[in-house]
mmCIF file of C-alpha atoms and ligand atoms in Angstrom:
data_model
loop_
_atom_site.group_PDB
_atom_site.id
_atom_site.type_symbol
_atom_site.label_atom_id
_atom_site.label_comp_id
_atom_site.label_asym_id
_atom_site.label_seq_id
_atom_site.Cartn_x
_atom_site.Cartn_y
_atom_site.Cartn_z
ATOM 1 C CA UNK A 1 42.381 44.884 -12.201
ATOM 2 C CA UNK A 2 45.834 44.136 -10.876
ATOM 3 C CA UNK A 3 46.774 43.691 -7.250
ATOM 4 C CA UNK A 4 47.588 46.948 -5.464
ATOM 5 C CA UNK A 5 49.847 45.122 -3.030
ATOM 6 C CA UNK A 6 47.322 45.506 -0.193
ATOM 7 C CA UNK A 7 45.776 42.531 1.569
ATOM 8 C CA UNK A 8 42.505 41.728 -0.156
ATOM 9 C CA UNK A 9 39.432 40.600 1.706
ATOM 10 C CA UNK A 10 38.304 37.045 1.203
ATOM 11 C CA UNK A 11 34.780 37.602 -0.067
ATOM 12 C CA UNK A 12 33.711 39.715 -3.043
ATOM 13 C CA UNK A 13 30.534 40.827 -4.692
ATOM 14 C CA UNK A 14 30.421 40.529 -8.446
ATOM 15 C CA UNK A 15 28.105 43.196 -9.875
ATOM 16 C CA UNK A 16 26.977 42.817 -13.459
ATOM 17 C CA UNK A 17 24.700 44.713 -15.800
ATOM 18 C CA UNK A 18 23.432 43.671 -19.203
ATOM 19 C CA UNK A 19 23.112 46.446 -21.760
ATOM 20 C CA UNK A 20 23.144 47.318 -25.444
ATOM 21 C CA UNK A 21 26.572 48.066 -26.889
ATOM 22 C CA UNK A 22 25.807 51.793 -26.974
ATOM 23 C CA UNK A 23 25.275 51.848 -23.206
ATOM 24 C CA UNK A 24 28.497 49.950 -22.441
ATOM 25 C CA UNK A 25 30.612 53.088 -22.105
ATOM 26 C CA UNK A 26 28.402 54.967 -19.595
ATOM 27 C CA UNK A 27 27.663 51.781 -17.605
ATOM 28 C CA UNK A 28 31.405 50.995 -17.480
ATOM 29 C CA UNK A 29 32.124 54.515 -16.321
ATOM 30 C CA UNK A 30 29.593 54.163 -13.508
ATOM 31 C CA UNK A 31 30.848 50.742 -12.359
ATOM 32 C CA UNK A 32 34.484 51.867 -12.596
ATOM 33 C CA UNK A 33 33.718 54.702 -10.206
ATOM 34 C CA UNK A 34 32.868 52.208 -7.439
ATOM 35 C CA UNK A 35 34.528 48.907 -8.384
ATOM 36 C CA UNK A 36 37.731 47.487 -6.949
ATOM 37 C CA UNK A 37 40.744 49.436 -8.278
ATOM 38 C CA UNK A 38 38.416 51.152 -10.761
ATOM 39 C CA UNK A 39 38.365 47.978 -12.839
ATOM 40 C CA UNK A 40 35.516 46.870 -15.074
ATOM 41 C CA UNK A 41 35.252 43.806 -17.254
ATOM 42 C CA UNK A 42 33.237 44.043 -20.434
ATOM 43 C CA UNK A 43 31.827 40.863 -21.857
ATOM 44 C CA UNK A 44 30.752 41.750 -25.352
ATOM 45 C CA UNK A 45 28.323 39.498 -27.148
ATOM 46 C CA UNK A 46 30.775 37.466 -29.159
ATOM 47 C CA UNK A 47 30.683 34.847 -31.838
ATOM 48 C CA UNK A 48 33.689 32.545 -31.783
ATOM 49 C CA UNK A 49 35.901 32.799 -34.867
ATOM 50 C CA UNK A 50 36.254 29.826 -37.185
ATOM 51 C CA UNK A 51 39.872 29.354 -36.272
ATOM 52 C CA UNK A 52 42.381 30.959 -33.968
ATOM 53 C CA UNK A 53 41.709 32.827 -30.745
ATOM 54 C CA UNK A 54 39.704 35.723 -32.192
ATOM 55 C CA UNK A 55 36.055 36.361 -31.720
ATOM 56 C CA UNK A 56 33.712 38.442 -33.748
ATOM 57 C CA UNK A 57 31.339 40.973 -32.232
ATOM 58 C CA UNK A 58 27.643 40.124 -32.397
ATOM 59 C CA UNK A 59 25.749 43.434 -32.604
ATOM 60 C CA UNK A 60 22.380 41.764 -31.959
ATOM 61 C CA UNK A 61 22.843 40.502 -28.379
ATOM 62 C CA UNK A 62 23.474 42.670 -25.291
ATOM 63 C CA UNK A 63 26.873 43.066 -23.641
ATOM 64 C CA UNK A 64 27.557 42.508 -19.946
ATOM 65 C CA UNK A 65 29.613 44.896 -17.826
ATOM 66 C CA UNK A 66 31.025 43.631 -14.506
ATOM 67 C CA UNK A 67 32.894 44.977 -11.571
ATOM 68 C CA UNK A 68 33.865 43.677 -8.161
ATOM 69 C CA UNK A 69 33.388 45.036 -4.658
ATOM 70 C CA UNK A 70 34.987 43.856 -1.464
ATOM 71 C CA UNK A 71 32.203 42.614 0.799
ATOM 72 C CA UNK A 72 32.776 44.952 3.730
ATOM 73 C CA UNK A 73 30.714 47.457 5.752
ATOM 74 C CA UNK A 74 30.470 49.903 2.843
ATOM 75 C CA UNK A 75 29.390 47.374 0.194
ATOM 76 C CA UNK A 76 25.649 47.814 0.682
ATOM 77 C CA UNK A 77 25.814 51.601 0.390
ATOM 78 C CA UNK A 78 28.007 51.367 -2.715
ATOM 79 C CA UNK A 79 25.622 48.918 -4.277
ATOM 80 C CA UNK A 80 22.700 51.295 -3.618
ATOM 81 C CA UNK A 81 24.615 54.155 -5.280
ATOM 82 C CA UNK A 82 25.297 52.037 -8.339
ATOM 83 C CA UNK A 83 21.640 51.077 -8.532
ATOM 84 C CA UNK A 84 20.685 54.739 -8.384
ATOM 85 C CA UNK A 85 23.193 55.582 -11.149
ATOM 86 C CA UNK A 86 21.815 52.773 -13.313
ATOM 87 C CA UNK A 87 18.304 54.040 -12.777
ATOM 88 C CA UNK A 88 19.373 57.484 -14.031
ATOM 89 C CA UNK A 89 21.143 55.972 -17.044
ATOM 90 C CA UNK A 90 18.060 53.874 -17.734
ATOM 91 C CA UNK A 91 16.119 57.074 -18.389
ATOM 92 C CA UNK A 92 18.365 57.749 -21.400
ATOM 93 C CA UNK A 93 18.803 54.240 -22.805
ATOM 94 C CA UNK A 94 17.736 50.764 -21.686
ATOM 95 C CA UNK A 95 20.052 49.028 -19.211
ATOM 96 C CA UNK A 96 19.348 45.745 -17.442
ATOM 97 C CA UNK A 97 18.942 45.388 -13.649
ATOM 98 C CA UNK A 98 22.003 45.074 -11.400
ATOM 99 C CA UNK A 99 22.833 41.401 -10.818
ATOM 100 C CA UNK A 100 24.811 40.622 -7.685
ATOM 101 C CA UNK A 101 26.754 37.420 -6.989
ATOM 102 C CA UNK A 102 28.891 36.586 -3.981
ATOM 103 C CA UNK A 103 32.239 34.982 -4.783
ATOM 104 C CA UNK A 104 35.171 33.789 -2.737
ATOM 105 C CA UNK A 105 38.717 35.042 -3.115
ATOM 106 C CA UNK A 106 40.122 32.057 -4.978
ATOM 107 C CA UNK A 107 37.407 32.269 -7.662
ATOM 108 C CA UNK A 108 37.722 36.016 -7.908
ATOM 109 C CA UNK A 109 41.397 35.980 -8.811
ATOM 110 C CA UNK A 110 40.581 34.658 -12.265
ATOM 111 C CA UNK A 111 36.878 35.355 -12.610
ATOM 112 C CA UNK A 112 37.025 38.750 -14.307
ATOM 113 C CA UNK A 113 39.683 37.938 -16.868
ATOM 114 C CA UNK A 114 37.578 35.541 -18.878
ATOM 115 C CA UNK A 115 35.145 38.296 -19.853
ATOM 116 C CA UNK A 116 37.624 40.425 -21.777
ATOM 117 C CA UNK A 117 38.049 39.590 -25.357
ATOM 118 C CA UNK A 118 39.912 40.380 -28.516
ATOM 119 C CA UNK A 119 38.047 42.211 -31.294
ATOM 120 C CA UNK A 120 38.869 42.072 -34.962
ATOM 121 C CA UNK A 121 37.552 45.151 -36.774
ATOM 122 C CA UNK A 122 37.848 45.705 -40.514
ATOM 123 C CA UNK A 123 40.262 43.513 -42.419
ATOM 124 C CA UNK A 124 43.429 43.892 -40.353
ATOM 125 C CA UNK A 125 42.861 45.816 -37.126
ATOM 126 C CA UNK A 126 42.786 43.758 -33.927
ATOM 127 C CA UNK A 127 41.968 45.419 -30.600
ATOM 128 C CA UNK A 128 43.629 43.538 -27.759
ATOM 129 C CA UNK A 129 43.032 44.292 -24.046
ATOM 130 C CA UNK A 130 46.470 45.108 -22.675
ATOM 131 C CA UNK A 131 46.569 42.179 -20.251
ATOM 132 C CA UNK A 132 45.719 39.478 -22.800
ATOM 133 C CA UNK A 133 48.255 37.568 -24.854
ATOM 134 C CA UNK A 134 47.619 37.583 -28.543
ATOM 135 C CA UNK A 135 49.735 35.978 -31.221
ATOM 136 C CA UNK A 136 49.280 38.288 -34.242
ATOM 137 C CA UNK A 137 48.672 36.819 -37.684
ATOM 138 C CA UNK A 138 51.148 38.097 -40.300
ATOM 139 C CA UNK A 139 48.949 40.984 -41.564
ATOM 140 C CA UNK A 140 47.408 41.992 -38.253
ATOM 141 C CA UNK A 141 47.615 45.574 -37.038
ATOM 142 C CA UNK A 142 47.348 45.157 -33.282
ATOM 143 C CA UNK A 143 46.118 47.997 -31.063
ATOM 144 C CA UNK A 144 46.681 47.204 -27.368
ATOM 145 C CA UNK A 145 44.309 49.074 -25.117
ATOM 146 C CA UNK A 146 43.772 49.522 -21.436
ATOM 147 C CA UNK A 147 40.172 50.731 -21.190
ATOM 148 C CA UNK A 148 40.417 53.291 -18.427
ATOM 149 C CA UNK A 149 37.704 55.867 -17.923
ATOM 150 C CA UNK A 150 38.081 57.298 -21.431
ATOM 151 C CA UNK A 151 35.678 56.465 -24.260
ATOM 152 C CA UNK A 152 37.010 54.156 -26.928
ATOM 153 C CA UNK A 153 37.116 50.436 -26.226
ATOM 154 C CA UNK A 154 36.312 49.584 -29.824
ATOM 155 C CA UNK A 155 32.890 48.243 -28.842
ATOM 156 C CA UNK A 156 30.893 51.244 -29.950
ATOM 157 C CA UNK A 157 29.685 51.242 -33.575
ATOM 158 C CA UNK A 158 30.864 54.841 -34.057
ATOM 159 C CA UNK A 159 34.440 53.806 -33.226
ATOM 160 C CA UNK A 160 34.192 50.741 -35.440
ATOM 161 C CA UNK A 161 32.998 52.844 -38.387
ATOM 162 C CA UNK A 162 36.046 55.111 -37.946
ATOM 163 C CA UNK A 163 38.441 52.171 -37.756
ATOM 164 C CA UNK A 164 37.021 50.745 -40.967
ATOM 165 C CA UNK A 165 37.360 54.127 -42.712
ATOM 166 C CA UNK A 166 40.906 54.663 -41.401
ATOM 167 C CA UNK A 167 41.863 51.281 -42.778
ATOM 168 C CA UNK A 168 40.453 52.329 -46.127
ATOM 169 C CA UNK A 169 42.015 55.786 -46.374
ATOM 170 C CA UNK A 170 45.200 56.057 -44.289
ATOM 171 C CA UNK A 171 48.374 55.271 -46.183
ATOM 172 C CA UNK A 172 51.990 55.381 -44.989
ATOM 173 C CA UNK A 173 53.602 58.744 -44.254
ATOM 174 C CA UNK A 174 50.298 60.589 -43.873
ATOM 175 C CA UNK A 175 49.697 63.251 -41.204
ATOM 176 C CA UNK A 176 46.512 62.530 -39.273
ATOM 177 C CA UNK A 177 44.480 64.530 -36.754
ATOM 178 C CA UNK A 178 42.362 62.506 -34.299
ATOM 179 C CA UNK A 179 39.863 65.020 -32.938
ATOM 180 C CA UNK A 180 38.243 63.712 -29.737
ATOM 181 C CA UNK A 181 40.770 60.935 -29.221
ATOM 182 C CA UNK A 182 39.217 59.318 -26.081
ATOM 183 C CA UNK A 183 41.315 56.240 -25.294
ATOM 184 C CA UNK A 184 43.544 56.941 -28.314
ATOM 185 C CA UNK A 185 42.214 53.932 -30.205
ATOM 186 C CA UNK A 186 41.927 55.772 -33.553
ATOM 187 C CA UNK A 187 45.236 57.642 -33.227
ATOM 188 C CA UNK A 188 47.055 54.377 -32.504
ATOM 189 C CA UNK A 189 45.270 52.596 -35.363
ATOM 190 C CA UNK A 190 46.342 55.431 -37.705
ATOM 191 C CA UNK A 191 49.946 55.037 -36.544
ATOM 192 C CA UNK A 192 49.709 51.278 -37.089
ATOM 193 C CA UNK A 193 48.447 51.962 -40.619
ATOM 194 C CA UNK A 194 51.690 53.859 -41.227
ATOM 195 C CA UNK A 195 50.824 57.497 -40.460
ATOM 196 C CA UNK A 196 54.068 59.368 -39.899
ATOM 197 C CA UNK A 197 52.573 61.974 -37.552
ATOM 198 C CA UNK A 198 49.354 61.894 -35.583
ATOM 199 C CA UNK A 199 47.978 64.737 -33.513
ATOM 200 C CA UNK A 200 45.476 63.482 -30.914
ATOM 201 C CA UNK A 201 43.301 66.156 -29.285
ATOM 202 C CA UNK A 202 40.620 65.915 -26.638
ATOM 203 C CA UNK A 203 38.997 68.461 -24.374
ATOM 204 C CA UNK A 204 38.810 65.880 -21.564
ATOM 205 C CA UNK A 205 42.047 65.518 -19.549
ATOM 206 C CA UNK A 206 41.162 61.885 -18.709
ATOM 207 C CA UNK A 207 41.164 61.105 -22.423
ATOM 208 C CA UNK A 208 44.478 62.907 -22.935
ATOM 209 C CA UNK A 209 46.061 60.838 -20.162
ATOM 210 C CA UNK A 210 44.584 57.587 -21.520
ATOM 211 C CA UNK A 211 45.791 58.312 -25.069
ATOM 212 C CA UNK A 212 49.308 59.063 -23.824
ATOM 213 C CA UNK A 213 49.387 55.821 -21.819
ATOM 214 C CA UNK A 214 47.999 53.732 -24.663
ATOM 215 C CA UNK A 215 50.364 55.311 -27.225
ATOM 216 C CA UNK A 216 53.283 54.330 -24.988
ATOM 217 C CA UNK A 217 51.862 50.841 -24.507
ATOM 218 C CA UNK A 218 51.823 50.426 -28.297
ATOM 219 C CA UNK A 219 55.319 51.911 -28.750
ATOM 220 C CA UNK A 220 54.002 54.654 -31.049
ATOM 221 C CA UNK A 221 54.378 57.596 -28.658
ATOM 222 C CA UNK A 222 57.129 59.010 -30.897
ATOM 223 C CA UNK A 223 54.583 59.460 -33.719
ATOM 224 C CA UNK A 224 51.590 60.658 -31.695
ATOM 225 C CA UNK A 225 51.463 64.133 -30.181
ATOM 226 C CA UNK A 226 48.696 64.236 -27.564
ATOM 227 C CA UNK A 227 47.276 67.536 -26.321
ATOM 228 C CA UNK A 228 44.314 68.805 -24.367
ATOM 229 C CA UNK A 229 42.161 71.022 -26.545
ATOM 230 C CA UNK A 230 40.253 71.048 -29.782
ATOM 231 C CA UNK A 231 40.269 72.362 -33.301
ATOM 232 C CA UNK A 232 39.011 75.907 -33.906
ATOM 233 C CA UNK A 233 35.382 76.335 -32.812
ATOM 234 C CA UNK A 234 35.554 72.935 -31.064
ATOM 235 C CA UNK A 235 37.437 74.626 -28.225
ATOM 236 C CA UNK A 236 34.401 76.731 -27.283
ATOM 237 C CA UNK A 237 32.245 73.706 -26.449
ATOM 238 C CA UNK A 238 31.799 72.562 -22.869
ATOM 239 C CA UNK A 239 31.650 68.895 -21.984
ATOM 240 C CA UNK A 240 30.099 67.125 -24.957
ATOM 241 C CA UNK A 241 27.592 65.082 -22.939
ATOM 242 C CA UNK A 242 26.038 68.112 -21.277
ATOM 243 C CA UNK A 243 22.946 69.289 -23.143
ATOM 244 C CA UNK A 244 23.768 72.934 -22.437
ATOM 245 C CA UNK A 245 27.250 72.620 -23.944
ATOM 246 C CA UNK A 246 27.071 74.801 -27.029
ATOM 247 C CA UNK A 247 29.728 76.210 -29.284
ATOM 248 C CA UNK A 248 29.592 79.967 -29.692
ATOM 249 C CA UNK A 249 32.287 82.569 -30.233
ATOM 250 C CA UNK A 250 34.960 82.003 -32.816
ATOM 251 C CA UNK A 251 38.096 80.871 -30.966
ATOM 252 C CA UNK A 252 41.344 82.814 -31.266
ATOM 253 C CA UNK A 253 43.343 80.030 -32.917
ATOM 254 C CA UNK A 254 42.770 76.911 -34.987
ATOM 255 C CA UNK A 255 44.847 74.567 -32.815
ATOM 256 C CA UNK A 256 45.771 74.654 -29.120
ATOM 257 C CA UNK A 257 48.749 76.951 -28.632
ATOM 258 C CA UNK A 258 50.878 74.484 -26.677
ATOM 259 C CA UNK A 259 51.696 72.189 -29.645
ATOM 260 C CA UNK A 260 55.260 71.368 -30.633
ATOM 261 C CA UNK A 261 56.546 73.668 -33.386
ATOM 262 C CA UNK A 262 56.964 70.776 -35.860
ATOM 263 C CA UNK A 263 53.218 69.940 -35.770
ATOM 264 C CA UNK A 264 52.081 69.875 -39.393
ATOM 265 C CA UNK A 265 49.973 72.908 -40.393
ATOM 266 C CA UNK A 266 47.607 70.769 -42.438
ATOM 267 C CA UNK A 267 46.535 67.142 -42.322
ATOM 268 C CA UNK A 268 46.000 64.425 -44.921
ATOM 269 C CA UNK A 269 43.241 62.893 -42.801
ATOM 270 C CA UNK A 270 41.136 64.221 -39.934
ATOM 271 C CA UNK A 271 39.128 61.625 -38.011
ATOM 272 C CA UNK A 272 36.523 62.976 -35.603
ATOM 273 C CA UNK A 273 34.182 60.709 -33.666
ATOM 274 C CA UNK A 274 32.265 63.231 -31.571
ATOM 275 C CA UNK A 275 28.625 64.269 -31.966
ATOM 276 C CA UNK A 276 26.691 65.951 -34.758
ATOM 277 C CA UNK A 277 26.515 69.464 -33.315
ATOM 278 C CA UNK A 278 30.260 69.609 -32.577
ATOM 279 C CA UNK A 279 31.064 68.162 -36.010
ATOM 280 C CA UNK A 280 28.844 70.727 -37.733
ATOM 281 C CA UNK A 281 30.400 73.584 -35.719
ATOM 282 C CA UNK A 282 33.992 72.599 -36.565
ATOM 283 C CA UNK A 283 33.291 72.019 -40.288
ATOM 284 C CA UNK A 284 34.960 75.307 -41.412
ATOM 285 C CA UNK A 285 37.946 74.638 -39.134
ATOM 286 C CA UNK A 286 38.330 71.111 -40.519
ATOM 287 C CA UNK A 287 38.262 72.576 -44.028
ATOM 288 C CA UNK A 288 41.118 74.941 -43.118
ATOM 289 C CA UNK A 289 43.092 72.208 -41.336
ATOM 290 C CA UNK A 290 42.908 69.760 -44.276
ATOM 291 C CA UNK A 291 45.402 69.919 -47.105
ATOM 292 C CA UNK A 292 43.835 70.079 -50.605
ATOM 293 C CA UNK A 293 42.696 66.541 -51.397
ATOM 294 C CA UNK A 294 42.668 65.688 -47.669
ATOM 295 C CA UNK A 295 39.879 63.615 -46.131
ATOM 296 C CA UNK A 296 37.594 64.199 -43.150
ATOM 297 C CA UNK A 297 36.231 61.030 -41.532
ATOM 298 C CA UNK A 298 33.408 61.951 -39.177
ATOM 299 C CA UNK A 299 31.398 59.674 -36.940
ATOM 300 C CA UNK A 300 29.134 59.792 -33.908
ATOM 301 C CA UNK A 301 26.338 61.227 -36.068
ATOM 302 C CA UNK A 302 22.846 60.095 -35.054
ATOM 303 C CA UNK A 303 20.966 59.499 -38.319
ATOM 304 C CA UNK A 304 18.377 62.221 -37.540
ATOM 305 C CA UNK A 305 21.129 64.835 -37.328
ATOM 306 C CA UNK A 306 22.946 63.787 -40.485
ATOM 307 C CA UNK A 307 21.377 66.565 -42.637
ATOM 308 C CA UNK A 308 22.818 69.257 -40.299
ATOM 309 C CA UNK A 309 26.322 67.835 -40.597
ATOM 310 C CA UNK A 310 26.031 67.335 -44.354
ATOM 311 C CA UNK A 311 24.852 70.944 -44.789
ATOM 312 C CA UNK A 312 27.721 72.287 -42.652
ATOM 313 C CA UNK A 313 30.268 70.331 -44.713
ATOM 314 C CA UNK A 314 28.774 71.548 -47.987
ATOM 315 C CA UNK A 315 28.904 75.147 -46.706
ATOM 316 C CA UNK A 316 32.568 74.610 -45.811
ATOM 317 C CA UNK A 317 33.252 73.486 -49.377
ATOM 318 C CA UNK A 318 33.846 69.793 -48.590
ATOM 319 C CA UNK A 319 32.743 67.103 -51.060
ATOM 320 C CA UNK A 320 30.984 63.916 -49.965
ATOM 321 C CA UNK A 321 32.978 60.766 -50.743
ATOM 322 C CA UNK A 322 31.520 57.938 -48.670
ATOM 323 C CA UNK A 323 28.737 57.172 -46.204
ATOM 324 C CA UNK A 324 28.130 54.185 -43.980
ATOM 325 C CA UNK A 325 25.433 53.519 -41.379
ATOM 326 C CA UNK A 326 25.352 51.016 -38.497
ATOM 327 C CA UNK A 327 21.996 51.029 -36.713
ATOM 328 C CA UNK A 328 21.266 54.667 -35.859
ATOM 329 C CA UNK A 329 24.864 55.794 -36.336
ATOM 330 C CA UNK A 330 26.219 57.368 -39.500
ATOM 331 C CA UNK A 331 29.842 57.904 -40.511
ATOM 332 C CA UNK A 332 30.772 60.206 -43.389
ATOM 333 C CA UNK A 333 33.914 60.774 -45.418
ATOM 334 C CA UNK A 334 34.398 64.163 -47.125
ATOM 335 C CA UNK A 335 37.214 65.490 -49.285
ATOM 336 C CA UNK A 336 38.632 69.000 -49.509
ATOM 337 C CA UNK A 337 38.852 69.790 -53.250
HETATM 338 C C1 LIG B 401 32.747 59.323 -28.804
HETATM 339 S S1 LIG B 401 34.257 59.679 -28.014
HETATM 340 C C2 LIG B 401 35.406 59.079 -29.244
HETATM 341 C C3 LIG B 401 36.643 58.441 -28.659
HETATM 342 C C4 LIG B 401 37.486 57.701 -29.670
HETATM 343 N N1 LIG B 401 38.041 58.606 -30.653
HETATM 344 C C5 LIG B 401 36.668 56.631 -30.375
HETATM 345 O O1 LIG B 401 36.428 56.771 -31.566
HETATM 346 O O2 LIG B 401 36.274 55.650 -29.714
HETATM 347 C C6 LIG B 401 34.317 61.428 -28.218
HETATM 348 C C7 LIG B 401 35.522 62.083 -27.584
HETATM 349 O O3 LIG B 401 35.544 63.432 -28.048
HETATM 350 C C8 LIG B 401 35.885 64.291 -26.979
HETATM 351 N N2 LIG B 401 35.315 65.606 -27.289
HETATM 352 C C9 LIG B 401 34.055 66.035 -27.085
HETATM 353 N N3 LIG B 401 33.894 67.289 -27.538
HETATM 354 C C10 LIG B 401 35.083 67.680 -28.041
HETATM 355 C C11 LIG B 401 35.553 68.869 -28.652
HETATM 356 N N4 LIG B 401 34.771 69.935 -28.821
HETATM 357 N N5 LIG B 401 36.837 68.890 -29.067
HETATM 358 C C12 LIG B 401 37.660 67.831 -28.881
HETATM 359 N N6 LIG B 401 37.274 66.685 -28.290
HETATM 360 C C13 LIG B 401 36.008 66.598 -27.880
HETATM 361 C C14 LIG B 401 35.292 63.611 -25.758
HETATM 362 O O4 LIG B 401 35.946 64.034 -24.576
HETATM 363 C C15 LIG B 401 35.498 62.136 -26.073
HETATM 364 O O5 LIG B 401 36.723 61.656 -25.565
#
């Protein structure tokens, strides 16, 4: 939430909402729509590390999402709209009530920054908000992120499961496909783990823009090709969060046509954190896009839907290698024989 060079009003409203980690992304998206400069601050439930500046994520307590509004003539209407949006979100998953606090300019300047934090995930990956200083430890693989509107702050268990699996399976010089790249967090982590080429695809242009920006921020843009689109049948889905978005006809090509000619035809690793029905639909396409011996890391699978995804992978000839569950979320690793 940097200054836009305009004169800022003196009084602000701080709006905050407490929610489970799984609701952080939609609540952030809602607050970002109305907050000053589109900025939101996420205060994850954290446990201080034993030494150093890092904190560990506590999955048991709720997170808090904050944004700021200038206290002007439109503030009350904006606040009512946010409350209405929260009420709608609350029908899908529990979110706390909107808390409102009035703060003066001099407090505001620094207030939001304290809520952002650094997350260590797996053994070596450290997610660092782009505006925070972090002194990496010798083995750290730092991913700097500016959480815009795209999904992928590293807070969601489905992302964390992918990061852990990437750390386990990506080795230097591999070619990786990140299907549904969101903020680019997984593509950048793969590059940090030594992947020589990463293709990051997303059907949402906001995600494509965020991944490009974050790849540049991490100085790995030369190894990550970012494109709008999907893999095979994935391209025939509408927006993934719409219940009516269904895959249907077989698409004309496996990959979006606009890719650079040196894009590898097959990948050593595909990582896809989407949702069960998209993962099941693209199973045959993933099988084609993997080189023999290549691995598919899939996440975003609600436990109830795991059998559908497992069946689709078996039908596509993929062999189960690994499974991990966090709460209701399952991540799977499959190998192409
Ligand atoms: C849960 S987010 C994952 C973001 C990030 N990879 C992470 O792990 O945090 C899912 C992403 O997949 C994208 N997506 C949804 N359906 C898709 C499809 N059929 N093909 C490609 N991307 C898709 C969404 O736009 C969204 O950015």
